[in-house]
Amino acid sequence: MRHLFTVIKRLSNKAPLRAHVLRPLKASGLVWESGRAGDGAGRLVCGSSPGALDKVRGQVEVREEFISEAEESALLQELEPGLRKKRYEFDHWDDAIHGYRETERVQWSPAGGAVLDRVRGVAFPGGGPLLGPVHVLDLDKTGYIKPHVDSVKFCGSTIAGLSLLSDSVMRLVSQQDAADWVDLLLPRRSLYIIRGSARYDFTHEILRDEESVFGGLRVPRQRRVTVICRNLPA
Ligand code: OGA
Ligand code: MN
C-alpha cells in the first residue's frame, strides 16, 4: 500500500523544480549564521552568502540533543516492528526519496507520546490543527532525499523532524535563485524546524552519504529514521 506521504512526494516531485547540481562546499565560501541563544544555529547552520541566510532567518532551527539516548531507544523500539515489515524502496526513479521505507503513526506509547508533545510544544506554539498521523521515514544508509517542496495542499507552514540513528545534512536551495543555499547539520537526536518561506520558497533535501559534507566537514551517513510532525494548511 502506498502511504499518504509517498503520494505527496510523488505529486510534489512533479513540480517543475530547477535541476539542482550539488556543488562542492568550499570552506572559504561559507558564511556561518551567528546564532541565537538556544537554537544551536551558530554551529549547525551555514549558507552560500549572508543574503541566503537572511532569507531563512528565524525560519530554520536545529535543536541539538532534543531527545536523550533513552528516548531515542524507546522511540526506535516502538517503531522498529512496523518498519521491519516493509522493504526499502530503491527503484522508483520518480520518487523524491531513494532507499526508504515509511509508515505513519497515530497512537503512541506514553514515552513516545511525551516526546511528541514536546516536539509539538516547540514547533507549533500557537496551536492550530496538526496533521493527525506522524510520518516516520526510514532511510537506508545509502538512501537520500532529493530536492522537493512538501505538498502545499496537504501540509501547512511548519515541518518539524526528529533525527534518529544518524547525523545528516539537510540542504535548502532557493527556488528563486539556486545560488542561494543553506545547509543544516542535523545531529542524531536533534530536532529541526523549518517554517514559512524556508519551507515554501526553498527546496529541502537530505544528502546522500557520498555528498554528506557540512562546512567542509564530512558527516558520515548511517541508516536514519525521522519522525516528522506537520500542521495542516491554513
Ligand atoms: C519528507 C522530508 C526530511 C527528513 O519526508 O518530506 O523532507 O528529515 N523528510 O526525513
Ligand atoms: Mn519534505
Coordinates of N, CA, C and O and ligand atoms in Angstrom, one line a residue, residues 9 148 150 159 204 230, ligand 2:
K9 N 4.8 13.0 -2.0 CA 6.1 13.2 -2.6 C 6.1 13.0 -4.1 O 6.7 13.8 -4.9
H148 N 12.9 18.8 -2.9 CA 11.5 18.9 -3.1 C 10.9 19.9 -2.2 O 11.6 20.3 -1.3
D150 N 7.4 20.1 0.2 CA 6.3 19.3 0.7 C 5.0 19.9 0.1 O 4.8 21.1 -0.1
I159 N 7.3 22.3 9.4 CA 7.7 20.9 9.3 C 8.7 20.7 10.4 O 9.7 21.5 10.5
H204 N 14.0 21.4 0.0 CA 14.9 20.7 1.0 C 15.2 19.3 0.6 O 14.5 18.7 -0.2
R230 N 3.8 17.7 11.2 CA 3.4 18.8 10.3 C 2.1 19.3 10.7 O 1.3 18.6 11.3
Ligands
MN2 MN 10.0 17.1 2.8

